[in-house]
Amino acid sequence: MKKLEGRSMDIVQDNIEKLKEIFPEAFTEGKVDFTVLKHLLGEKIEDSKERYSFTWKGKTEARQVAQQISTGTLRPSKEESKNWDDTENLYIEGDNLEVLKLMQKSYHGKIKMIYIDPPYNTGKDFIYKDNFRDSVQNYLELTGQVCENSTGGGTR
């Protein structure tokens, strides 16, 4: 029987090894020489400060947390899983990021689909507003298309 390590992939080291395979000359004393790497990539470098991007406060920290090694053991819940004996479906409960990192190594190429329940608005603790319904009257008032106390749809 194969012994499980109980550790997620070292994503950073894996990326470094891949870079070494493709661009061995971009490494000096085991570290990436970005000047050499830029020359090897030619004109395909984006170094402009102005560009479109999907960003938010804390994105850098989130990326760093995602790259940290996780240790743990995944234990499927037979009771929570549907038709345990007849299907290959597993129910695993835990922190989404930690579980995904642990699954990445052991289940690579073996998963068809993952359903993730977002970790907010669970139980009675509603953290994020997810109901954005609004009346047409309120919209018209907010956008200055009618007077606040107008009832008949009179516009300005």
Coordinates of N, CA and C in Angstrom, one line a residue:
M1 N 0.8 -1.2 0.0 CA 0.0 0.0 0.0 C 0.9 1.2 0.0
K2 N 0.5 2.2 -0.8 CA 1.3 3.5 -0.9 C 1.0 4.3 0.3
K3 N 2.1 4.8 0.9 CA 2.0 5.7 2.1 C 1.8 7.1 1.6
L4 N 0.8 7.7 2.2 CA 0.4 9.1 1.9 C 1.3 10.1 2.7
E5 N 1.8 11.1 2.1 CA 2.6 12.1 2.8 C 1.8 13.0 3.7
G6 N 0.6 13.3 3.3 CA -0.2 14.2 4.1 C 0.2 15.7 3.9
R7 N 0.8 16.0 2.8 CA 1.2 17.4 2.5 C 0.8 17.7 1.1
S8 N 0.4 19.0 1.0 CA 0.0 19.5 -0.4 C 1.3 19.7 -1.2
M9 N 1.1 20.0 -2.5 CA 2.2 20.2 -3.3 C 2.9 21.5 -2.9
D10 N 4.2 21.6 -3.1 CA 5.0 22.8 -2.9 C 4.9 23.5 -4.3
I11 N 3.9 24.4 -4.4 CA 3.6 25.0 -5.7 C 4.8 25.9 -6.1
V12 N 5.4 26.6 -5.2 CA 6.5 27.5 -5.6 C 7.7 26.7 -6.1
Q13 N 8.1 25.6 -5.4 CA 9.2 24.8 -5.8 C 8.8 24.1 -7.2
D14 N 7.6 23.7 -7.3 CA 7.2 23.0 -8.6 C 7.3 24.0 -9.7
N15 N 6.9 25.2 -9.5 CA 7.0 26.3 -10.6 C 8.5 26.6 -10.9
I16 N 9.3 26.6 -9.9 CA 10.8 26.8 -10.1 C 11.4 25.7 -10.9
E17 N 11.0 24.5 -10.6 CA 11.5 23.3 -11.4 C 11.1 23.4 -12.8
K18 N 9.9 23.8 -13.1 CA 9.4 23.9 -14.4 C 10.1 25.0 -15.2
L19 N 10.4 26.1 -14.5 CA 11.1 27.2 -15.1 C 12.6 26.7 -15.5
K20 N 13.2 26.0 -14.5 CA 14.5 25.5 -14.8 C 14.6 24.6 -16.0
E21 N 13.6 23.8 -16.2 CA 13.5 22.9 -17.3 C 13.5 23.7 -18.6
I22 N 12.7 24.7 -18.7 CA 12.5 25.5 -19.9 C 13.7 26.5 -20.1
F23 N 14.1 27.2 -19.0 CA 15.1 28.3 -19.1 C 16.2 28.0 -18.1
P24 N 17.0 27.0 -18.3 CA 18.1 26.7 -17.3 C 19.1 27.9 -17.2
E25 N 19.3 28.6 -18.3 CA 20.2 29.7 -18.3 C 19.7 30.9 -17.5
A26 N 18.5 30.9 -17.1 CA 17.9 32.1 -16.3 C 18.1 31.9 -14.8
F27 N 18.9 30.8 -14.4 CA 19.2 30.6 -13.0 C 20.6 30.7 -12.7
T28 N 20.9 31.4 -11.6 CA 22.2 31.7 -11.1 C 22.2 31.3 -9.6
E29 N 23.0 30.4 -9.2 CA 23.1 29.9 -7.8 C 21.8 29.5 -7.3
G30 N 20.9 28.9 -8.1 CA 19.7 28.3 -7.7 C 18.5 29.4 -7.7
K31 N 18.8 30.6 -8.0 CA 17.8 31.6 -8.0 C 17.5 32.2 -9.4
V32 N 16.3 32.7 -9.6 CA 16.0 33.2 -10.9 C 16.6 34.6 -11.2
D33 N 17.3 34.7 -12.3 CA 17.8 36.0 -12.8 C 16.8 36.6 -13.7
F34 N 16.0 37.5 -13.2 CA 14.9 38.1 -14.0 C 15.4 38.9 -15.2
T35 N 16.5 39.4 -15.1 CA 17.1 40.2 -16.3 C 17.3 39.2 -17.4
V36 N 17.9 38.1 -17.2 CA 18.2 37.0 -18.2 C 16.8 36.5 -18.7
L37 N 15.9 36.2 -17.8 CA 14.6 35.7 -18.1 C 13.9 36.6 -19.1
K38 N 13.9 37.9 -18.8 CA 13.3 39.0 -19.7 C 13.9 38.9 -21.0
H39 N 15.2 38.8 -21.1 CA 15.9 38.7 -22.4 C 15.5 37.5 -23.2
L40 N 15.3 36.4 -22.5 CA 14.9 35.1 -23.1 C 13.5 35.2 -23.7
L41 N 12.7 35.9 -23.0 CA 11.3 36.0 -23.4 C 11.0 37.1 -24.5
G42 N 12.0 37.9 -24.8 CA 11.9 38.9 -25.8 C 10.9 40.0 -25.6
E43 N 10.1 40.3 -26.5 CA 9.2 41.4 -26.4 C 7.9 40.9 -25.7
K44 N 7.8 39.8 -25.2 CA 6.5 39.3 -24.6 C 6.5 39.6 -23.1
I45 N 7.1 40.7 -22.7 CA 7.1 41.1 -21.3 C 6.2 42.3 -21.1
E46 N 5.4 42.3 -20.1 CA 4.5 43.4 -19.8 C 5.1 44.1 -18.6
D47 N 5.7 45.3 -18.7 CA 6.2 46.0 -17.6 C 5.6 47.4 -17.4
S48 N 4.6 47.6 -18.1 CA 3.8 48.9 -18.0 C 3.1 48.9 -16.7
K49 N 3.1 50.1 -16.0 CA 2.3 50.3 -14.8 C 0.8 50.3 -15.0
E50 N 0.4 50.8 -16.2 CA -1.0 51.0 -16.6 C -1.4 49.8 -17.4
R51 N -2.4 49.0 -16.9 CA -2.9 47.9 -17.6 C -4.2 47.5 -16.9
Y52 N -5.0 46.7 -17.6 CA -6.3 46.2 -17.0 C -5.9 45.0 -16.1
S53 N -6.5 44.9 -15.0 CA -6.3 43.7 -14.2 C -7.4 43.5 -13.2
F54 N -7.6 42.3 -12.8 CA -8.6 42.0 -11.8 C -7.9 41.9 -10.5
T55 N -8.1 42.9 -9.6 CA -7.4 43.0 -8.4 C -8.3 43.5 -7.2
W56 N -7.8 43.3 -6.0 CA -8.5 43.7 -4.8 C -7.5 43.8 -3.7
K57 N -7.9 44.5 -2.6 CA -7.0 44.6 -1.5 C -6.8 43.2 -0.9
G58 N -5.6 42.9 -0.6 CA -5.3 41.6 -0.1 C -4.9 40.5 -1.1
K59 N -4.9 40.8 -2.4 CA -4.7 39.8 -3.4 C -3.3 39.2 -3.3
T60 N -2.3 40.0 -3.0 CA -0.9 39.5 -2.9 C -0.8 38.5 -1.7
E61 N -1.4 38.9 -0.6 CA -1.4 38.0 0.6 C -2.2 36.7 0.3
A62 N -3.3 36.8 -0.4 CA -4.1 35.6 -0.8 C -3.3 34.7 -1.7
R63 N -2.5 35.3 -2.6 CA -1.7 34.4 -3.5 C -0.6 33.7 -2.7
Q64 N 0.0 34.4 -1.7 CA 1.0 33.8 -0.9 C 0.5 32.7 0.0
V65 N -0.7 32.9 0.6 CA -1.4 31.9 1.4 C -1.7 30.6 0.5
A66 N -2.1 30.9 -0.7 CA -2.4 29.8 -1.6 C -1.2 28.9 -1.9
Q67 N 0.0 29.6 -1.9 CA 1.2 28.8 -2.3 C 1.9 28.1 -1.1
Q68 N 1.4 28.4 0.1 CA 2.0 27.7 1.3 C 1.6 26.2 1.3
I69 N 2.5 25.4 1.8 CA 2.3 24.0 1.9 C 1.2 23.7 3.0
S70 N 0.3 22.9 2.7 CA -0.7 22.5 3.7 C -0.4 21.0 4.1
T71 N -0.7 20.8 5.4 CA -0.5 19.4 5.9 C -1.9 19.0 6.4
G72 N -2.2 17.8 6.2 CA -3.5 17.3 6.7 C -3.9 16.0 6.0
T73 N -5.0 15.4 6.4 CA -5.5 14.2 5.9 C -6.9 14.5 5.5
L74 N -7.3 14.1 4.3 CA -8.7 14.2 3.8 C -9.4 13.0 4.2
R75 N -10.5 13.2 4.9 CA -11.4 12.0 5.3 C -12.8 12.2 4.7
P76 N -13.1 11.5 3.7 CA -14.5 11.6 3.1 C -15.5 11.2 4.2
S77 N -16.6 11.9 4.1 CA -17.7 11.6 5.1 C -18.7 10.7 4.4
K78 N -18.7 9.4 4.8 CA -19.5 8.4 4.2 C -21.0 8.7 4.5
E79 N -21.3 9.2 5.6 CA -22.7 9.5 6.0 C -23.3 10.7 5.2
E80 N -22.4 11.7 4.9 CA -22.9 12.8 4.1 C -22.9 12.6 2.6
S81 N -22.1 11.6 2.2 CA -22.0 11.4 0.7 C -23.3 10.7 0.2
K82 N -23.7 10.9 -1.0 CA -24.8 10.3 -1.6 C -24.4 9.0 -2.3
N83 N -25.2 7.9 -2.0 CA -25.0 6.6 -2.6 C -23.5 6.2 -2.5
W84 N -22.9 6.2 -1.3 CA -21.5 5.9 -1.2 C -21.1 4.6 -1.9
D85 N -21.9 3.5 -1.7 CA -21.5 2.2 -2.3 C -21.7 2.1 -3.8
D86 N -22.5 3.0 -4.4 CA -22.9 2.9 -5.8 C -22.2 3.9 -6.7
T87 N -21.7 5.0 -6.1 CA -21.1 6.0 -6.9 C -19.6 6.3 -6.5
E88 N -19.0 7.1 -7.3 CA -17.6 7.5 -6.9 C -17.6 8.9 -6.3
N89 N -18.7 9.4 -5.9 CA -18.9 10.7 -5.3 C -18.4 10.7 -3.9
L90 N -17.7 11.8 -3.5 CA -17.2 12.0 -2.1 C -17.7 13.3 -1.6
Y91 N -18.0 13.3 -0.3 CA -18.4 14.6 0.4 C -17.2 14.9 1.3
I92 N -16.5 16.0 1.1 CA -15.4 16.4 2.0 C -15.7 17.7 2.5
E93 N -15.7 17.9 3.8 CA -16.0 19.2 4.5 C -14.7 19.7 5.1
G94 N -14.5 21.0 4.8 CA -13.3 21.7 5.4 C -13.1 23.0 4.7
D95 N -12.0 23.7 5.1 CA -11.7 25.0 4.5 C -11.4 24.8 3.0
N96 N -12.1 25.5 2.1 CA -12.1 25.3 0.7 C -10.6 25.3 0.2
L97 N -9.8 26.3 0.5 CA -8.5 26.4 0.0 C -7.6 25.2 0.5
E98 N -7.7 24.9 1.8 CA -6.9 23.8 2.3 C -7.2 22.5 1.7
V99 N -8.5 22.2 1.5 CA -9.0 20.9 0.9 C -8.5 20.9 -0.5
L100 N -8.7 21.9 -1.3 CA -8.2 21.9 -2.7 C -6.7 21.7 -2.8
K101 N -6.0 22.3 -2.0 CA -4.5 22.1 -2.0 C -4.1 20.7 -1.7
L102 N -4.8 20.1 -0.7 CA -4.5 18.7 -0.4 C -5.0 17.7 -1.5
M103 N -6.1 18.1 -2.2 CA -6.6 17.2 -3.2 C -5.7 17.3 -4.5
Q104 N -5.0 18.4 -4.7 CA -4.3 18.7 -5.9 C -3.3 17.6 -6.2
K105 N -2.6 17.1 -5.2 CA -1.6 16.1 -5.3 C -2.2 14.7 -5.4
S106 N -3.0 14.3 -4.5 CA -3.5 12.9 -4.4 C -4.6 12.6 -5.5
Y107 N -5.3 13.6 -5.9 CA -6.4 13.3 -6.8 C -6.2 13.9 -8.2
H108 N -5.0 14.3 -8.5 CA -4.7 14.9 -9.8 C -5.1 14.0 -10.9
G109 N -5.9 14.5 -11.8 CA -6.4 13.8 -13.0 C -7.5 12.8 -12.7
K110 N -8.0 12.8 -11.5 CA -9.0 11.8 -11.1 C -10.4 12.4 -10.8
I111 N -10.4 13.7 -10.9 CA -11.7 14.4 -10.5 C -12.4 15.0 -11.7
K112 N -13.7 14.7 -11.8 CA -14.4 15.2 -12.9 C -15.1 16.6 -12.6
M113 N -15.5 16.7 -11.4 CA -16.2 18.0 -11.0 C -16.1 18.2 -9.5
I114 N -16.0 19.5 -9.1 CA -16.0 19.8 -7.7 C -17.1 20.9 -7.5
Y115 N -18.0 20.6 -6.5 CA -19.0 21.6 -6.1 C -18.4 22.2 -4.8
I116 N -18.3 23.5 -4.8 CA -17.9 24.2 -3.6 C -19.0 25.1 -3.1
D117 N -19.3 25.0 -1.9 CA -20.3 25.8 -1.2 C -19.5 27.0 -0.7
P118 N -19.9 28.2 -1.1 CA -19.1 29.4 -0.6 C -19.2 29.5 0.9
P119 N -18.2 29.9 1.6 CA -18.1 29.9 3.0 C -18.8 31.1 3.7
Y120 N -19.7 31.8 3.0 CA -20.4 32.9 3.5 C -21.9 32.6 3.5
N121 N -22.7 33.4 4.3 CA -24.1 33.2 4.4 C -24.6 31.8 4.7
T122 N -23.8 31.2 5.7 CA -24.2 29.9 6.1 C -24.9 30.0 7.5
G123 N -25.9 29.1 7.7 CA -26.6 29.2 8.9 C -27.4 30.5 9.0
K124 N -27.3 31.1 10.2 CA -28.0 32.4 10.4 C -27.1 33.6 10.4
D125 N -25.8 33.3 10.1 CA -24.8 34.4 10.2 C -24.6 35.0 8.8
F126 N -25.4 35.9 8.4 CA -25.3 36.5 7.0 C -24.3 37.6 7.0
I127 N -23.2 37.3 6.4 CA -22.0 38.2 6.4 C -22.1 39.1 5.2
Y128 N -22.4 38.5 4.0 CA -22.4 39.3 2.8 C -23.8 39.5 2.3
K129 N -24.1 40.7 1.9 CA -25.4 41.0 1.3 C -25.5 40.4 -0.1
D130 N -26.5 39.5 -0.3 CA -26.6 38.9 -1.6 C -27.9 39.1 -2.2
N131 N -28.7 40.0 -1.7 CA -30.0 40.3 -2.2 C -30.0 41.8 -2.7
F132 N -29.9 42.0 -4.0 CA -29.8 43.4 -4.5 C -31.1 43.9 -5.1
R133 N -32.2 43.3 -4.8 CA -33.5 43.7 -5.3 C -33.8 45.2 -4.9
D134 N -34.3 45.9 -5.8 CA -34.6 47.3 -5.5 C -35.9 47.7 -6.3
S135 N -36.6 48.7 -5.8 CA -37.8 49.1 -6.5 C -37.4 50.1 -7.6
V136 N -38.2 50.2 -8.7 CA -38.0 51.1 -9.7 C -38.0 52.5 -9.2
Q137 N -38.9 52.8 -8.3 CA -39.1 54.1 -7.7 C -37.8 54.6 -7.0
N138 N -37.2 53.7 -6.2 CA -36.0 54.0 -5.5 C -34.8 54.3 -6.5
Y139 N -34.8 53.4 -7.5 CA -33.7 53.6 -8.5 C -33.9 55.0 -9.2
L140 N -35.1 55.4 -9.5 CA -35.4 56.7 -10.2 C -35.0 57.8 -9.2
E141 N -35.2 57.6 -7.9 CA -34.9 58.7 -7.0 C -33.4 58.8 -6.8
L142 N -32.7 57.6 -6.7 CA -31.2 57.6 -6.5 C -30.5 58.2 -7.7
T143 N -31.1 58.0 -8.9 CA -30.4 58.5 -10.1 C -30.9 59.9 -10.5
G144 N -31.7 60.5 -9.6 CA -32.1 61.9 -9.9 C -33.2 62.1 -11.0
Q145 N -33.9 61.0 -11.3 CA -34.8 61.1 -12.4 C -36.2 61.5 -11.9
V146 N -36.5 61.5 -10.6 CA -37.7 61.9 -10.0 C -37.4 62.6 -8.7
C147 N -38.4 63.4 -8.2 CA -38.2 64.0 -6.9 C -38.4 62.9 -5.8
E148 N -37.8 63.0 -4.6 CA -37.9 62.0 -3.6 C -39.3 61.7 -3.2
N149 N -40.1 62.6 -3.0 CA -41.5 62.4 -2.5 C -42.5 62.2 -3.6
S150 N -42.0 62.1 -4.8 CA -43.0 61.9 -6.0 C -43.5 60.5 -5.9
T151 N -44.8 60.4 -6.2 CA -45.5 59.1 -6.2 C -46.0 58.7 -7.6
G152 N -46.2 59.7 -8.4 CA -46.8 59.4 -9.7 C -45.9 59.2 -10.9
G153 N -44.6 59.1 -10.6 CA -43.6 58.9 -11.6 C -43.3 60.2 -12.3
G154 N -43.6 61.4 -11.7 CA -43.2 62.7 -12.3 C -41.7 62.8 -12.4
T155 N -41.2 63.1 -13.5 CA -39.8 63.3 -13.7 C -39.4 64.7 -13.6
R156 N -38.1 64.9 -13.5 CA -37.6 66.3 -13.4 C -37.4 66.9 -14.8

